[in-house]
mmCIF file of C-alpha atoms in Angstrom:
data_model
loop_
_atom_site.group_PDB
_atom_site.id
_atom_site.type_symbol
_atom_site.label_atom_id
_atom_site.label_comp_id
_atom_site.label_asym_id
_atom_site.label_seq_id
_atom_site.Cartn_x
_atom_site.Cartn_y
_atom_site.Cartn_z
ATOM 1 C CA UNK A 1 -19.517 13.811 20.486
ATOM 2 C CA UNK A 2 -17.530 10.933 21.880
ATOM 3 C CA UNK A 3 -17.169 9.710 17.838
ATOM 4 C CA UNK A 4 -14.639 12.534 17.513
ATOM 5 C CA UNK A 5 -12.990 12.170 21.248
ATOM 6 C CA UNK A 6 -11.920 8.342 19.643
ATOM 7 C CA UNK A 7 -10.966 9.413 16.318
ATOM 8 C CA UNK A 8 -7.467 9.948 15.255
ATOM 9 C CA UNK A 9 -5.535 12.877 15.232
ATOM 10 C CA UNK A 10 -2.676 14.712 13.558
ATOM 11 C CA UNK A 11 -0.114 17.167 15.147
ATOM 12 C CA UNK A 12 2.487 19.851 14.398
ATOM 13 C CA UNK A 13 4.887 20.176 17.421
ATOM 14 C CA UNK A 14 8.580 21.163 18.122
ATOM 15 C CA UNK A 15 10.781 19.138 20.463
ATOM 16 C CA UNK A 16 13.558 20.589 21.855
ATOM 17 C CA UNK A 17 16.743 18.247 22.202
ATOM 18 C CA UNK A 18 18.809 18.997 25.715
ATOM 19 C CA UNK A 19 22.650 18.516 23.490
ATOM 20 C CA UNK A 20 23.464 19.064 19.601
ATOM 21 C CA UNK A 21 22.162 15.459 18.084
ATOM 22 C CA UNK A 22 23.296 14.431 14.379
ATOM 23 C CA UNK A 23 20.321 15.226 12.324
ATOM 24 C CA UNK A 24 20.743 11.718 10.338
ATOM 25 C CA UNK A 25 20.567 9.994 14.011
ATOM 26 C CA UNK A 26 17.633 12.079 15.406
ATOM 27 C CA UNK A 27 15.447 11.001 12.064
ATOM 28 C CA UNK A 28 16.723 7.214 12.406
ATOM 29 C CA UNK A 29 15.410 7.514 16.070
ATOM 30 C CA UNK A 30 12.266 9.121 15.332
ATOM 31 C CA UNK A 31 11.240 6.856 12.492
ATOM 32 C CA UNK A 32 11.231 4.149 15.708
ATOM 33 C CA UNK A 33 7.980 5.509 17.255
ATOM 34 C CA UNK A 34 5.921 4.687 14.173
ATOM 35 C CA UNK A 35 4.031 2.147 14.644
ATOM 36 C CA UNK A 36 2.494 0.603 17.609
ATOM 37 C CA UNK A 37 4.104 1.982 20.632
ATOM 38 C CA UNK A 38 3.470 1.895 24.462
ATOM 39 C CA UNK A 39 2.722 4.941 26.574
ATOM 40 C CA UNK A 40 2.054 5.963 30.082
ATOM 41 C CA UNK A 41 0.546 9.370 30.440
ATOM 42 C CA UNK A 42 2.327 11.914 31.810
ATOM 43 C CA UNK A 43 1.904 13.024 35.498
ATOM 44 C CA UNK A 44 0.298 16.011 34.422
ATOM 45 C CA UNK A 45 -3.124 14.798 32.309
ATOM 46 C CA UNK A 46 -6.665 13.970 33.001
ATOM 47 C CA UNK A 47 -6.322 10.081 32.793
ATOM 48 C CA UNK A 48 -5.555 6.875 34.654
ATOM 49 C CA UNK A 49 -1.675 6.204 34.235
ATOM 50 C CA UNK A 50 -1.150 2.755 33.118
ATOM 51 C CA UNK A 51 0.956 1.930 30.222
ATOM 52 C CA UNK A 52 -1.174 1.859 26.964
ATOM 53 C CA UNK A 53 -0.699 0.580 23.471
ATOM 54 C CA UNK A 54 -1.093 3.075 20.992
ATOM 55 C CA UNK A 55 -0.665 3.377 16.782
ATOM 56 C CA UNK A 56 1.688 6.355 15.290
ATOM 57 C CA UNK A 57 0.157 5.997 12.169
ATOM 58 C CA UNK A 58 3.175 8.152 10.754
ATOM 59 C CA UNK A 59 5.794 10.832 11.424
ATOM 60 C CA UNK A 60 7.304 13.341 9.322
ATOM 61 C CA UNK A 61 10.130 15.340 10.866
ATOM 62 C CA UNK A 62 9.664 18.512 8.728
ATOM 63 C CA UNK A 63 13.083 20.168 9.875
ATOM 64 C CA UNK A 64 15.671 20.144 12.465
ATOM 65 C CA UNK A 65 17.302 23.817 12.979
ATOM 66 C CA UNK A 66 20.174 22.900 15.676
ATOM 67 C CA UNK A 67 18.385 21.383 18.859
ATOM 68 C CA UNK A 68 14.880 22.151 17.599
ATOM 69 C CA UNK A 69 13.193 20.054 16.034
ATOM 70 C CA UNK A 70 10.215 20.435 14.034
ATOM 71 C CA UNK A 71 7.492 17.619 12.970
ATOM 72 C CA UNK A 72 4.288 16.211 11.831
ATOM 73 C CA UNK A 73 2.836 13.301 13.233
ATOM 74 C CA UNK A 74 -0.639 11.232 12.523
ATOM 75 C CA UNK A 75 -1.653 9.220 15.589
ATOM 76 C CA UNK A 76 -4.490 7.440 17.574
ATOM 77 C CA UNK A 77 -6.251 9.397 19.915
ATOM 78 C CA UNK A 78 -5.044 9.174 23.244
ATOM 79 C CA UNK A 79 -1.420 9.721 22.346
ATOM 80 C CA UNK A 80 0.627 12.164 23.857
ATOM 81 C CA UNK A 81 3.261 13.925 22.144
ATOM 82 C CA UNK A 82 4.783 15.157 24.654
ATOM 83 C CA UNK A 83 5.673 11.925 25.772
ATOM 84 C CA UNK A 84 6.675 10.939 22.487
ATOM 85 C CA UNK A 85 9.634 14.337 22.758
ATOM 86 C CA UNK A 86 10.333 12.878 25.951
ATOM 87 C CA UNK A 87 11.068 9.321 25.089
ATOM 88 C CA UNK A 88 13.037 10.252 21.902
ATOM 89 C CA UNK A 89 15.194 12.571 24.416
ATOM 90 C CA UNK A 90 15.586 9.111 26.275
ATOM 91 C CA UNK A 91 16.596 7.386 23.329
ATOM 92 C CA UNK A 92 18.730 9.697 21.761
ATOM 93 C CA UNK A 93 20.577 9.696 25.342
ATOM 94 C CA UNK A 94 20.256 13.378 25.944
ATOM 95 C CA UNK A 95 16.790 14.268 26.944
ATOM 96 C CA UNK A 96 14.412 16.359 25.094
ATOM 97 C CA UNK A 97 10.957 18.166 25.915
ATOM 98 C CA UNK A 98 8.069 19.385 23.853
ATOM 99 C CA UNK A 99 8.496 23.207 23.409
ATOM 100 C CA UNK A 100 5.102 23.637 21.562
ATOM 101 C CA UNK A 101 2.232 21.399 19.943
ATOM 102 C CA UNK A 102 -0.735 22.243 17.492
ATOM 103 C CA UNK A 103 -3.161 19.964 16.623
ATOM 104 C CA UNK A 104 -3.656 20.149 12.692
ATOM 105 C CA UNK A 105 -6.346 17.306 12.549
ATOM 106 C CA UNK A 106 -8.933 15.779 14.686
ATOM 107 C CA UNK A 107 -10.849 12.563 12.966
ATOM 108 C CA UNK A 108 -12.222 14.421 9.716
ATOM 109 C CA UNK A 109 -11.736 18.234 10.802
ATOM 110 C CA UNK A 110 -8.281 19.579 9.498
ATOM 111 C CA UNK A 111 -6.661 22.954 10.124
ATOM 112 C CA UNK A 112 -7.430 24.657 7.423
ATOM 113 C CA UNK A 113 -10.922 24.133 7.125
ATOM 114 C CA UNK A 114 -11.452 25.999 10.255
ATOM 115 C CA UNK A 115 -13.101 28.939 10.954
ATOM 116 C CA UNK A 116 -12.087 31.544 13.450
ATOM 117 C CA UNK A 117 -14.255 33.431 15.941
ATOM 118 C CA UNK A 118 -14.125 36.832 13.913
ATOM 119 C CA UNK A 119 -15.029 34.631 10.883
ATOM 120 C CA UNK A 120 -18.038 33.010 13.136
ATOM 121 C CA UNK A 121 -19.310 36.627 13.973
ATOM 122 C CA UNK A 122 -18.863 38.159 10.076
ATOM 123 C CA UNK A 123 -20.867 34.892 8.746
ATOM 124 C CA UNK A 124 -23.704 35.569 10.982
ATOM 125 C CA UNK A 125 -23.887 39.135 10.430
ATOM 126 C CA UNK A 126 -24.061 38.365 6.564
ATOM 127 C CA UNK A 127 -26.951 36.203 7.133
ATOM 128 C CA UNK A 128 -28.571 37.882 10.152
ATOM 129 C CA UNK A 129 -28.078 41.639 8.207
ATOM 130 C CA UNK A 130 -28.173 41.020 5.001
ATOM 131 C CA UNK A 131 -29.777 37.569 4.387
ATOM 132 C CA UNK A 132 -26.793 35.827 2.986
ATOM 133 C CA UNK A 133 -26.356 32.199 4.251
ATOM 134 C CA UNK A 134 -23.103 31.365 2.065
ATOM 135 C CA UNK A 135 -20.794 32.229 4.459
ATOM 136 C CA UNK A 136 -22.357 30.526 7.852
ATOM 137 C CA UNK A 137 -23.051 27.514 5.695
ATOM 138 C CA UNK A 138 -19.196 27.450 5.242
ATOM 139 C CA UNK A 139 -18.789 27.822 8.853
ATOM 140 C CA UNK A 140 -21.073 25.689 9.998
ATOM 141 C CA UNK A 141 -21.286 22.271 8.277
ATOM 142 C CA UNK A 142 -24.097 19.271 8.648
ATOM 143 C CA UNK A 143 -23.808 17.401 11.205
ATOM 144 C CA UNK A 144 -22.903 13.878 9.215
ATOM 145 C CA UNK A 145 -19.698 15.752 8.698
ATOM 146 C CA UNK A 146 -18.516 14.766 11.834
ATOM 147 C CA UNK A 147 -19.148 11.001 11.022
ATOM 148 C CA UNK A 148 -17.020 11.224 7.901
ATOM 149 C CA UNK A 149 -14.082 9.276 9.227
ATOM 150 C CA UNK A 150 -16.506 6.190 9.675
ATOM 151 C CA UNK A 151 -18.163 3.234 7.683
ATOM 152 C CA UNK A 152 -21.410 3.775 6.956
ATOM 153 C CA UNK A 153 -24.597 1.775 6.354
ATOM 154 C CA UNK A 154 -27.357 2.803 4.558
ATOM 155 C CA UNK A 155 -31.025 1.827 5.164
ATOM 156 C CA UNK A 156 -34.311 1.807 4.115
ATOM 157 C CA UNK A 157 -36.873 4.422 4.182
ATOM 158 C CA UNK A 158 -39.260 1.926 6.516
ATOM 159 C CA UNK A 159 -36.270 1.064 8.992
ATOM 160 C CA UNK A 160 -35.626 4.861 10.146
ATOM 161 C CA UNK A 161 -38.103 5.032 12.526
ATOM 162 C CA UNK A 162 -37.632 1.795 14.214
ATOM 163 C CA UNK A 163 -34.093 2.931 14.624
ATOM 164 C CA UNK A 164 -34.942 6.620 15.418
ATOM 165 C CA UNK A 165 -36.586 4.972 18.477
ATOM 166 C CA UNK A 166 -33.986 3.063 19.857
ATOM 167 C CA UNK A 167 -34.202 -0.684 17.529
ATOM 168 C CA UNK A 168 -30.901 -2.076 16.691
ATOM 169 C CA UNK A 169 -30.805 -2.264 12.808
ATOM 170 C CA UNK A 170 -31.674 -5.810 10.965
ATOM 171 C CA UNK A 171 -30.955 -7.425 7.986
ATOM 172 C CA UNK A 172 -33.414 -6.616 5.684
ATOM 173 C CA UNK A 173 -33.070 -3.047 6.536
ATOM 174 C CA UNK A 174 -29.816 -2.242 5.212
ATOM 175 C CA UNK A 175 -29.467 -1.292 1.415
ATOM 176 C CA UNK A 176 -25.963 -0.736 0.992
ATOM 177 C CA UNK A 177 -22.600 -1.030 3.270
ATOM 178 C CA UNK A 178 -19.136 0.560 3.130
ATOM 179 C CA UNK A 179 -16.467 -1.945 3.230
ATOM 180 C CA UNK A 180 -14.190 -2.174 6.364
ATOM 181 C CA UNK A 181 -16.544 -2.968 9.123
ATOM 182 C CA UNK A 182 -15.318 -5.090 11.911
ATOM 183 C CA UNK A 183 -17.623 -6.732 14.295
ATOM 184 C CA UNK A 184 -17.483 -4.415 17.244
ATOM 185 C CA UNK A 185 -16.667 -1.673 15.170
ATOM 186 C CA UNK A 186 -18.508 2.172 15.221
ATOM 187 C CA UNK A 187 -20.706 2.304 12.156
ATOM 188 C CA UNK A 188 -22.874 5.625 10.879
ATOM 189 C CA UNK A 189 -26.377 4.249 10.170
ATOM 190 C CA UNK A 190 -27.008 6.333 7.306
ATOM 191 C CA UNK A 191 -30.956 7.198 5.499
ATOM 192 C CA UNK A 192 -30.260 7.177 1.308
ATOM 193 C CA UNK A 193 -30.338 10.939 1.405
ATOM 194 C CA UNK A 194 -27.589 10.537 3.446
ATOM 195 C CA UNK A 195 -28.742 12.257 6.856
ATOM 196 C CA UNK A 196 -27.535 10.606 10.020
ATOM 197 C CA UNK A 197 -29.821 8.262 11.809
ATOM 198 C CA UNK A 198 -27.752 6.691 14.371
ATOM 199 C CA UNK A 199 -24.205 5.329 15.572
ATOM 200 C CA UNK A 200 -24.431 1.488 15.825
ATOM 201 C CA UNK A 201 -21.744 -1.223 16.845
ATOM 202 C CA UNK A 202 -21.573 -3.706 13.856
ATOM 203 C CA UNK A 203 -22.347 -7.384 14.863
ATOM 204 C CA UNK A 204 -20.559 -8.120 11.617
ATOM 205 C CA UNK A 205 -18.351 -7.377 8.852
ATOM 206 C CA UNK A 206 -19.002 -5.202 5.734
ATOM 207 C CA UNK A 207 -19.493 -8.634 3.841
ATOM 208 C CA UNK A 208 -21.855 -10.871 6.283
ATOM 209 C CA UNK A 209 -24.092 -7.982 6.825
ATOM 210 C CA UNK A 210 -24.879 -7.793 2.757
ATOM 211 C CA UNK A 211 -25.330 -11.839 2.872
ATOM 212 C CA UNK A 212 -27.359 -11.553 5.897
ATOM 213 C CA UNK A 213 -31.354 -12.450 5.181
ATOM 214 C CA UNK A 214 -32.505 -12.135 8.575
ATOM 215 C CA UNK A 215 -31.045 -11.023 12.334
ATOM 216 C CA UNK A 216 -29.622 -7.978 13.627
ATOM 217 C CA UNK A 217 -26.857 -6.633 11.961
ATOM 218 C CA UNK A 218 -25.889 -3.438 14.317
ATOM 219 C CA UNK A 219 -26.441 -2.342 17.716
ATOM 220 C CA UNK A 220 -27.822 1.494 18.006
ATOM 221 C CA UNK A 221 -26.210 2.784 20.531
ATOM 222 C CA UNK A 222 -26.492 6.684 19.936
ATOM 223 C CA UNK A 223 -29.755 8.255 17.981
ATOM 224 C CA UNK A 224 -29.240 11.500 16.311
ATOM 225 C CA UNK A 225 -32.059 11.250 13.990
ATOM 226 C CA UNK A 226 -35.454 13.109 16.122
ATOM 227 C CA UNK A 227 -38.372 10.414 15.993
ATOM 228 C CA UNK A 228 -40.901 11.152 13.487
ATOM 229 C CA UNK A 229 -39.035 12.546 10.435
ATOM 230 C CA UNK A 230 -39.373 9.404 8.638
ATOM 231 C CA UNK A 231 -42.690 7.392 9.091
ATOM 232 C CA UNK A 232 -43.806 4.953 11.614
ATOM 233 C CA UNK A 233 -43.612 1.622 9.638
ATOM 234 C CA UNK A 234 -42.791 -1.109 12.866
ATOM 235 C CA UNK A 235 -45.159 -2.425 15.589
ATOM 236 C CA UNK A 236 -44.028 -3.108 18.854
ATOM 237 C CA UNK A 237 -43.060 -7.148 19.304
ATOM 238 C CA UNK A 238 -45.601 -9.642 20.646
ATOM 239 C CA UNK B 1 11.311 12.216 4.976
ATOM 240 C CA UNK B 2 8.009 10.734 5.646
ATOM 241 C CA UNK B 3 8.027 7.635 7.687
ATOM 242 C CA UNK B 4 4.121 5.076 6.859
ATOM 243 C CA UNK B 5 3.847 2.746 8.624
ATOM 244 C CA UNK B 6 -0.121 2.112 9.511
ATOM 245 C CA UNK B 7 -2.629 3.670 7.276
ATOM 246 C CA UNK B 8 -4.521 6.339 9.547
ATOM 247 C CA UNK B 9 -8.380 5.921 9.287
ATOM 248 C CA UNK B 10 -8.290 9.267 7.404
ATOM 249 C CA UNK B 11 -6.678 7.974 4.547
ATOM 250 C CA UNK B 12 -9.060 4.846 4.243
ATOM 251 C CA UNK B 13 -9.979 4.302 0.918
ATOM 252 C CA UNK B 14 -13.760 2.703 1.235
ATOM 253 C CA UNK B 15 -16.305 1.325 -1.223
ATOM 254 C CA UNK B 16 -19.589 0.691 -1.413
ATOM 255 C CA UNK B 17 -21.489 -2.522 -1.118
ATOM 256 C CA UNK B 18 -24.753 -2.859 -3.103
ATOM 257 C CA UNK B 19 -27.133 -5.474 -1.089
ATOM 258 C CA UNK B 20 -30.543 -3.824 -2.814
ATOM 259 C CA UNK B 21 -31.623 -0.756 -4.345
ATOM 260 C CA UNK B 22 -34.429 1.239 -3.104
ATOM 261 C CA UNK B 23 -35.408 5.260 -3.733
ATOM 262 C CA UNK B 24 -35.967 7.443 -0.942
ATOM 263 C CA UNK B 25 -39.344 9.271 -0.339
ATOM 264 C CA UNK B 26 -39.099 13.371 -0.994
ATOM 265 C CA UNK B 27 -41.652 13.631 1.159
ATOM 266 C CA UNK B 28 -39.739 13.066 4.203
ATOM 267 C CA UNK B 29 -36.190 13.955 5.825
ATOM 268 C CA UNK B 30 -33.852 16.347 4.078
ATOM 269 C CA UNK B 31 -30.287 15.916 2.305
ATOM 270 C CA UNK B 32 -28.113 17.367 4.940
ATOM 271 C CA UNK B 33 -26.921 20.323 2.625
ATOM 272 C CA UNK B 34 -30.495 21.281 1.662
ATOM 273 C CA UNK B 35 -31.696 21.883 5.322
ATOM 274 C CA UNK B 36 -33.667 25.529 6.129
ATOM 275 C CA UNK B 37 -30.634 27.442 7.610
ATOM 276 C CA UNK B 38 -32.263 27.184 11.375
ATOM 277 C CA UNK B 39 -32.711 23.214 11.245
ATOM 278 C CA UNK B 40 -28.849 23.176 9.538
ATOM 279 C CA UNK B 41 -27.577 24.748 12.402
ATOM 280 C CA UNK B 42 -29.402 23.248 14.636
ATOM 281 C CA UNK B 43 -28.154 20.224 13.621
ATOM 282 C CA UNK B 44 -24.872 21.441 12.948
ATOM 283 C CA UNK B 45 -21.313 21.231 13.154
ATOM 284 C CA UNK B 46 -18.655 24.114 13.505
ATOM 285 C CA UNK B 47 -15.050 23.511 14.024
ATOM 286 C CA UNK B 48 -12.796 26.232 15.617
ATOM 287 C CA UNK B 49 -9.725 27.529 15.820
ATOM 288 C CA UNK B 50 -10.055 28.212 19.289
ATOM 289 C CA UNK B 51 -7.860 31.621 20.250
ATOM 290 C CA UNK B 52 -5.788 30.893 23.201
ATOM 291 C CA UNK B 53 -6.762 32.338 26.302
ATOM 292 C CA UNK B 54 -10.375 31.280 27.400
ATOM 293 C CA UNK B 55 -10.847 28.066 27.747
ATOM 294 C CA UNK B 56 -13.026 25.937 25.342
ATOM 295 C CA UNK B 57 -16.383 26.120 27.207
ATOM 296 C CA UNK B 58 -16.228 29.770 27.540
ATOM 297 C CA UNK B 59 -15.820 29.818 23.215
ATOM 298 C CA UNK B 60 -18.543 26.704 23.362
ATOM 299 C CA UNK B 61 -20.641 29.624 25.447
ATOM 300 C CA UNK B 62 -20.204 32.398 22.871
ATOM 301 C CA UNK B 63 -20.600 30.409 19.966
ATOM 302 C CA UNK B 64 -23.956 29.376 21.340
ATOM 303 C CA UNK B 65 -24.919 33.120 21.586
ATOM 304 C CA UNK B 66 -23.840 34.319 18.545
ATOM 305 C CA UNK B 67 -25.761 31.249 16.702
ATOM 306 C CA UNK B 68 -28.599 31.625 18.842
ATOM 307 C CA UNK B 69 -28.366 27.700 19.604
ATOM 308 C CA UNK B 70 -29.721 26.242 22.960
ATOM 309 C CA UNK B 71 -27.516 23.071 22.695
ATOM 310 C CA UNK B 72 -24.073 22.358 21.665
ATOM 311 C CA UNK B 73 -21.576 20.783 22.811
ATOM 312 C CA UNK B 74 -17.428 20.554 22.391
ATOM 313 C CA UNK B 75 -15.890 17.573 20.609
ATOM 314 C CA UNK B 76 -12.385 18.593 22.765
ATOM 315 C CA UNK B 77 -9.353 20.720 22.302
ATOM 316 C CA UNK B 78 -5.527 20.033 23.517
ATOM 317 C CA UNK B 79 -6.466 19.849 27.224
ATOM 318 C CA UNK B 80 -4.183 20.298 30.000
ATOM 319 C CA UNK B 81 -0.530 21.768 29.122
#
């Protein structure tokens, strides 16, 4: 899903600095990059290479052991570490690289809620063998999991459908809202037993769309929900 | 030494804004958790810890088979080196 491709991300990398670097100097440095920063991709990666703004939401140097240095950082998506090492080498005067990089987070998955392939192939065999679901409903998790990280909007019973089918959700739909919605901003259209309908831009914030009487208050713009779960309850306009 | 500066959207603190209050028929849909095991997987998620070594469609591939899925798709990995 695209949803998770855009959501933030968290990282546990080592940069290795080219000279011996006063530990107190290489943590004043680093605590620069948080923040909004600029970056243009390195030669080696998959996008267009203009300079791009970019939020280091934070940065945690967990340990420096001589020229290594080890640390956590929380960033936008889109942000490459490696460029970070390299610009802090830049900084610092002496040049550093990225020796190694593991992504801890992606929008709401984290490390250690993750499931290996062996642990894939014993949860299936539990519940293909011996009937057991526990352990491949640990693996596997519903689907609204992956919406976590965004504001949601829940809706009526009669507005699924409508939505299910491609109508961009109105006023009088909506029940209840999450704060933080920006006009513009991703939204999880929500039913109120909390399955996933659809992913909508908000025309409004968190506020004017529980004021709003009338008028549409999100554009669908991805349906997850299959048509027909909930009951036809709209006509067609005209 | 942790350095916050921006709150990450992880750590967003939300709340929820009552505009009306309306139950939700039994009869149709299904709280997420409560889904028949094929239907929960179908509509499922599954995050990895990818091995390194085969690249992520190839694991996308075998998860498929082992779940018996006919869709699914990757959300992304680390990409190129």
């Amino acid at each position: 899903m695209t949803a998770l491709l855009t959501a933030g991300k968290e990282y546990v990398a080592v940069m290795r600095l080219h000279e011996p670097v006063d530990e107190e100097r290489v943590r004043e440095v680093m605590a620069e990059f948080v923040g909004t920063i600029y970056q243009r991709p390195p030669l080696r990666s998959s996008v267009k290479r203009r300079v791009r703004k970019r939020r280091i939401y934070y940065l945690d140097v967990l340990e420096v052991d001589g020229q290594d240095v080890l640390f956590r950082v929380g960033c936008e998506a889109g942000v490459y570490v490696r460029k970070i090492c390299f610009d802090v080498g830049e900084v610092l005067g002496c040049g550093a690289h990225m020796r190694e990089l593991r992504r801890t987070r992606a929008g709401p998955f984290v490390e250690d809620e993750c499931a290996t392939m062996h642990d894939l192939v014993e949860a299936v065999m539990a519940w293909r063998e011996d009937g057991d679901e526990r352990l491949i409903r640990n693996v596997v998790k519903p689907m609204e999991k992956a919406l976590d990280h965004l504001p949601k909007i829940y809706i009526r019973d009669s507005a699924v459908d409508a939505v299910c089918h491609g109508a961009h959700l109105a006023a009088p739909g909506v029940l209840s809202v999450e704060t933080g919605i920006t006009p513009g901003g991703l939204v999880a259209v929500m039913t109120q037993k909390g399955e996933a309908v659809a992913l909508a831009k908000a025309l409004m914030t968190s506020e004017q769309i529980v004021e709003a009487q009338h008028g549409l208050v999100a554009k669908t713009e991805r349906v997850l929900m299959p048509r027909g779960v909930y009951p036809r309850m709209w006509r067609t306009r005209g | 030494m942790l350095v916050v500066v921006l709150e990450a959207p992880w750590m967003v603190r939300r709340e929820l804004l009552v505009k009306a209050e309306e139950g939700t028929n039994p009869a149709y849909g299904c709280e997420p958790e409560s889904r028949p095991i094929e239907t929960y997987i179908e509509f499922g998620v599954a995050a990895i810890d990818k091995p390194p070594g085969p690249t992520s469609h190839e694991v996308t591939a075998w998860v498929k088979r082992i779940l018996g899925v006919r869709r699914a798709g990757h959300g992304g990995t680390l990409g190129t080196p």
